[in-house]
mmCIF file with all atom_site columns, C-alpha atoms in Angstrom:
data_model
loop_
_atom_site.group_PDB
_atom_site.id
_atom_site.type_symbol
_atom_site.label_atom_id
_atom_site.label_alt_id
_atom_site.label_comp_id
_atom_site.label_asym_id
_atom_site.label_entity_id
_atom_site.label_seq_id
_atom_site.pdbx_PDB_ins_code
_atom_site.Cartn_x
_atom_site.Cartn_y
_atom_site.Cartn_z
_atom_site.occupancy
_atom_site.B_iso_or_equiv
_atom_site.pdbx_formal_charge
_atom_site.auth_seq_id
_atom_site.auth_comp_id
_atom_site.auth_asym_id
_atom_site.auth_atom_id
_atom_site.pdbx_PDB_model_num
ATOM 1  C CA . MET A 1 1  ? 5.817   8.430  -12.437 1.00 74.00 ? 1  MET A CA 1
ATOM 2  C CA . ARG A 1 2  ? 5.066   11.418 -10.301 1.00 86.00 ? 2  ARG A CA 1
ATOM 3  C CA . ILE A 1 3  ? 1.556   11.846 -8.919  1.00 93.00 ? 3  ILE A CA 1
ATOM 4  C CA . PRO A 1 4  ? 0.329   15.452 -9.271  1.00 94.00 ? 4  PRO A CA 1
ATOM 5  C CA . LYS A 1 5  ? -1.047  17.410 -6.318  1.00 96.00 ? 5  LYS A CA 1
ATOM 6  C CA . ALA A 1 6  ? -4.151  18.202 -8.379  1.00 96.00 ? 6  ALA A CA 1
ATOM 7  C CA . ILE A 1 7  ? -5.700  17.021 -11.625 1.00 94.00 ? 7  ILE A CA 1
ATOM 8  C CA . VAL A 1 8  ? -8.446  18.497 -13.791 1.00 95.00 ? 8  VAL A CA 1
ATOM 9  C CA . ILE A 1 9  ? -11.005 15.961 -14.968 1.00 92.00 ? 9  ILE A CA 1
ATOM 10 C CA . LYS A 1 10 ? -13.667 17.251 -17.356 1.00 92.00 ? 10 LYS A CA 1
ATOM 11 C CA . GLY A 1 11 ? -13.183 20.791 -16.069 1.00 93.00 ? 11 GLY A CA 1
ATOM 12 C CA . GLN A 1 12 ? -13.288 19.895 -12.351 1.00 94.00 ? 12 GLN A CA 1
ATOM 13 C CA . THR A 1 13 ? -10.128 20.141 -10.234 1.00 96.00 ? 13 THR A CA 1
ATOM 14 C CA . TYR A 1 14 ? -9.512  17.226 -7.882  1.00 96.00 ? 14 TYR A CA 1
ATOM 15 C CA . GLN A 1 15 ? -6.935  17.617 -5.106  1.00 98.00 ? 15 GLN A CA 1
ATOM 16 C CA . VAL A 1 16 ? -4.708  14.549 -4.810  1.00 97.00 ? 16 VAL A CA 1
ATOM 17 C CA . LYS A 1 17 ? -3.475  13.623 -1.348  1.00 97.00 ? 17 LYS A CA 1
ATOM 18 C CA . LEU A 1 18 ? -1.145  10.945 -0.065  1.00 97.00 ? 18 LEU A CA 1
ATOM 19 C CA . VAL A 1 19 ? -2.533  9.980  3.344   1.00 97.00 ? 19 VAL A CA 1
ATOM 20 C CA . SER A 1 20 ? -1.745  7.549  6.151   1.00 96.00 ? 20 SER A CA 1
ATOM 21 C CA . VAL A 1 21 ? -5.399  6.415  6.385   1.00 95.00 ? 21 VAL A CA 1
ATOM 22 C CA . VAL A 1 22 ? -7.774  6.513  3.415   1.00 95.00 ? 22 VAL A CA 1
ATOM 23 C CA . ASP A 1 23 ? -10.902 5.335  5.244   1.00 92.00 ? 23 ASP A CA 1
ATOM 24 C CA . ASP A 1 24 ? -12.086 3.063  8.054   1.00 90.00 ? 24 ASP A CA 1
ATOM 25 C CA . LEU A 1 25 ? -12.264 0.080  5.680   1.00 90.00 ? 25 LEU A CA 1
ATOM 26 C CA . GLY A 1 26 ? -8.532  -0.118 4.984   1.00 90.00 ? 26 GLY A CA 1
ATOM 27 C CA . SER A 1 27 ? -8.846  1.009  1.369   1.00 91.00 ? 27 SER A CA 1
ATOM 28 C CA . VAL A 1 28 ? -5.721  1.998  -0.564  1.00 94.00 ? 28 VAL A CA 1
ATOM 29 C CA . GLY A 1 29 ? -7.477  4.710  -2.564  1.00 94.00 ? 29 GLY A CA 1
ATOM 30 C CA . GLU A 1 30 ? -10.644 6.757  -2.710  1.00 94.00 ? 30 GLU A CA 1
ATOM 31 C CA . CYS A 1 31 ? -12.263 9.297  -4.994  1.00 94.00 ? 31 CYS A CA 1
ATOM 32 C CA . ASN A 1 32 ? -14.715 11.678 -3.347  1.00 94.00 ? 32 ASN A CA 1
ATOM 33 C CA . SER A 1 33 ? -16.728 13.595 -5.923  1.00 90.00 ? 33 SER A CA 1
ATOM 34 C CA . SER A 1 34 ? -18.383 15.716 -3.214  1.00 92.00 ? 34 SER A CA 1
ATOM 35 C CA . THR A 1 35 ? -15.120 17.164 -1.884  1.00 96.00 ? 35 THR A CA 1
ATOM 36 C CA . TYR A 1 36 ? -13.216 16.709 -5.175  1.00 97.00 ? 36 TYR A CA 1
ATOM 37 C CA . GLU A 1 37 ? -10.443 14.774 -3.489  1.00 97.00 ? 37 GLU A CA 1
ATOM 38 C CA . ILE A 1 38 ? -8.498  11.709 -4.477  1.00 97.00 ? 38 ILE A CA 1
ATOM 39 C CA . LYS A 1 39 ? -6.781  9.998  -1.549  1.00 97.00 ? 39 LYS A CA 1
ATOM 40 C CA . ILE A 1 40 ? -3.998  7.454  -1.948  1.00 97.00 ? 40 ILE A CA 1
ATOM 41 C CA . HIS A 1 41 ? -2.371  5.467  0.835   1.00 96.00 ? 41 HIS A CA 1
ATOM 42 C CA . GLU A 1 42 ? 1.160   6.803  1.338   1.00 96.00 ? 42 GLU A CA 1
ATOM 43 C CA . LYS A 1 43 ? 2.668   3.453  2.410   1.00 95.00 ? 43 LYS A CA 1
ATOM 44 C CA . LEU A 1 44 ? 2.093   1.793  -0.970  1.00 95.00 ? 44 LEU A CA 1
ATOM 45 C CA . PRO A 1 45 ? 5.103   1.316  -3.245  1.00 95.00 ? 45 PRO A CA 1
ATOM 46 C CA . LYS A 1 46 ? 5.404   4.196  -5.753  1.00 93.00 ? 46 LYS A CA 1
ATOM 47 C CA . ASN A 1 47 ? 4.296   2.108  -8.753  1.00 89.00 ? 47 ASN A CA 1
ATOM 48 C CA . GLU A 1 48 ? 1.209   0.915  -6.850  1.00 91.00 ? 48 GLU A CA 1
ATOM 49 C CA . GLN A 1 49 ? 0.427   4.482  -5.766  1.00 94.00 ? 49 GLN A CA 1
ATOM 50 C CA . TYR A 1 50 ? 0.394   5.477  -9.435  1.00 91.00 ? 50 TYR A CA 1
ATOM 51 C CA . ASP A 1 51 ? -1.890  2.580  -10.380 1.00 90.00 ? 51 ASP A CA 1
ATOM 52 C CA . VAL A 1 52 ? -4.276  3.573  -7.580  1.00 92.00 ? 52 VAL A CA 1
ATOM 53 C CA . PHE A 1 53 ? -4.099  7.192  -8.786  1.00 93.00 ? 53 PHE A CA 1
ATOM 54 C CA . LEU A 1 54 ? -5.128  6.110  -12.313 1.00 90.00 ? 54 LEU A CA 1
ATOM 55 C CA . HIS A 1 55 ? -7.886  3.906  -10.894 1.00 89.00 ? 55 HIS A CA 1
ATOM 56 C CA . GLU A 1 56 ? -9.301  6.780  -8.842  1.00 92.00 ? 56 GLU A CA 1
ATOM 57 C CA . CYS A 1 57 ? -9.059  9.138  -11.846 1.00 91.00 ? 57 CYS A CA 1
ATOM 58 C CA . PHE A 1 58 ? -11.222 6.632  -13.703 1.00 87.00 ? 58 PHE A CA 1
ATOM 59 C CA . HIS A 1 59 ? -13.814 6.834  -10.902 1.00 88.00 ? 59 HIS A CA 1
ATOM 60 C CA . ALA A 1 60 ? -13.678 10.635 -11.001 1.00 91.00 ? 60 ALA A CA 1
ATOM 61 C CA . GLY A 1 61 ? -14.243 10.518 -14.756 1.00 89.00 ? 61 GLY A CA 1
ATOM 62 C CA . ILE A 1 62 ? -17.301 8.314  -14.311 1.00 85.00 ? 62 ILE A CA 1
ATOM 63 C CA . GLN A 1 63 ? -18.728 10.839 -11.852 1.00 86.00 ? 63 GLN A CA 1
ATOM 64 C CA . GLU A 1 64 ? -17.907 13.850 -14.029 1.00 88.00 ? 64 GLU A CA 1
ATOM 65 C CA . VAL A 1 65 ? -19.705 12.444 -17.079 1.00 84.00 ? 65 VAL A CA 1
ATOM 66 C CA . GLY A 1 66 ? -22.805 12.002 -14.948 1.00 82.00 ? 66 GLY A CA 1
ATOM 67 C CA . LEU A 1 67 ? -22.750 8.272  -14.287 1.00 74.00 ? 67 LEU A CA 1
ATOM 68 C CA . LYS A 1 68 ? -23.129 6.813  -10.838 1.00 69.00 ? 68 LYS A CA 1
ATOM 69 C CA . GLN A 1 69 ? -20.781 4.094  -9.622  1.00 64.00 ? 69 GLN A CA 1
ATOM 70 C CA . THR A 1 70 ? -23.803 1.892  -8.946  1.00 63.00 ? 70 THR A CA 1
ATOM 71 C CA . SER A 1 71 ? -25.090 2.291  -12.515 1.00 65.00 ? 71 SER A CA 1
ATOM 72 C CA . LEU A 1 72 ? -22.306 0.064  -13.875 1.00 66.00 ? 72 LEU A CA 1
ATOM 73 C CA . PRO A 1 73 ? -22.145 -3.661 -13.154 1.00 73.00 ? 73 PRO A CA 1
ATOM 74 C CA . HIS A 1 74 ? -18.998 -4.313 -11.088 1.00 71.00 ? 74 HIS A CA 1
ATOM 75 C CA . ASP A 1 75 ? -17.366 -6.539 -13.711 1.00 75.00 ? 75 ASP A CA 1
ATOM 76 C CA . LEU A 1 76 ? -17.948 -3.937 -16.451 1.00 76.00 ? 76 LEU A CA 1
ATOM 77 C CA . GLU A 1 77 ? -16.515 -1.217 -14.205 1.00 74.00 ? 77 GLU A CA 1
ATOM 78 C CA . GLU A 1 78 ? -13.371 -3.273 -13.616 1.00 78.00 ? 78 GLU A CA 1
ATOM 79 C CA . ILE A 1 79 ? -12.971 -4.049 -17.334 1.00 79.00 ? 79 ILE A CA 1
ATOM 80 C CA . LEU A 1 80 ? -13.360 -0.377 -18.276 1.00 80.00 ? 80 LEU A CA 1
ATOM 81 C CA . CYS A 1 81 ? -10.929 0.683  -15.558 1.00 76.00 ? 81 CYS A CA 1
ATOM 82 C CA . GLU A 1 82 ? -8.283  -1.808 -16.726 1.00 81.00 ? 82 GLU A CA 1
ATOM 83 C CA . LEU A 1 83 ? -8.773  -0.644 -20.321 1.00 82.00 ? 83 LEU A CA 1
ATOM 84 C CA . PHE A 1 84 ? -8.417  3.006  -19.274 1.00 77.00 ? 84 PHE A CA 1
ATOM 85 C CA . MET A 1 85 ? -5.234  2.284  -17.316 1.00 76.00 ? 85 MET A CA 1
ATOM 86 C CA . SER A 1 86 ? -3.738  0.199  -20.145 1.00 82.00 ? 86 SER A CA 1
ATOM 87 C CA . ILE A 1 87 ? -4.395  2.883  -22.754 1.00 82.00 ? 87 ILE A CA 1
ATOM 88 C CA . PHE A 1 88 ? -2.995  5.627  -20.522 1.00 74.00 ? 88 PHE A CA 1
ATOM 89 C CA . LYS A 1 89 ? 0.186   3.670  -19.779 1.00 76.00 ? 89 LYS A CA 1
ATOM 90 C CA . THR A 1 90 ? 0.641   2.785  -23.446 1.00 78.00 ? 90 THR A CA 1
ATOM 91 C CA . VAL A 1 91 ? 0.313   6.411  -24.533 1.00 74.00 ? 91 VAL A CA 1
ATOM 92 C CA . LYS A 1 92 ? 2.597   7.576  -21.733 1.00 71.00 ? 92 LYS A CA 1
ATOM 93 C CA . ASN A 1 93 ? 5.287   5.028  -22.678 1.00 71.00 ? 93 ASN A CA 1
ATOM 94 C CA . THR A 1 94 ? 5.123   5.725  -26.407 1.00 71.00 ? 94 THR A CA 1
ATOM 95 C CA . LYS A 1 95 ? 8.113   7.719  -27.572 1.00 63.00 ? 95 LYS A CA 1
#
């Protein structure tokens, strides 16, 4: 699947960038709700880039509904993210 250059999440436009370095920690993706940017490491295989894109969209959605990343227990965040990605892929693949 193609990753868009921008995506609107709850009325806010996030620019999506494929970059050679996401951050100093070696992350493969990042969502910055201050700059409205989603960064994805360009060296990942295309299918992994798309999974990271969906994951970061989930984080953007959390921010846009007014929740803070730290307000969710890590295991709940991961479960919700996997559910979000599974539903999206199912809908996308339904003909």
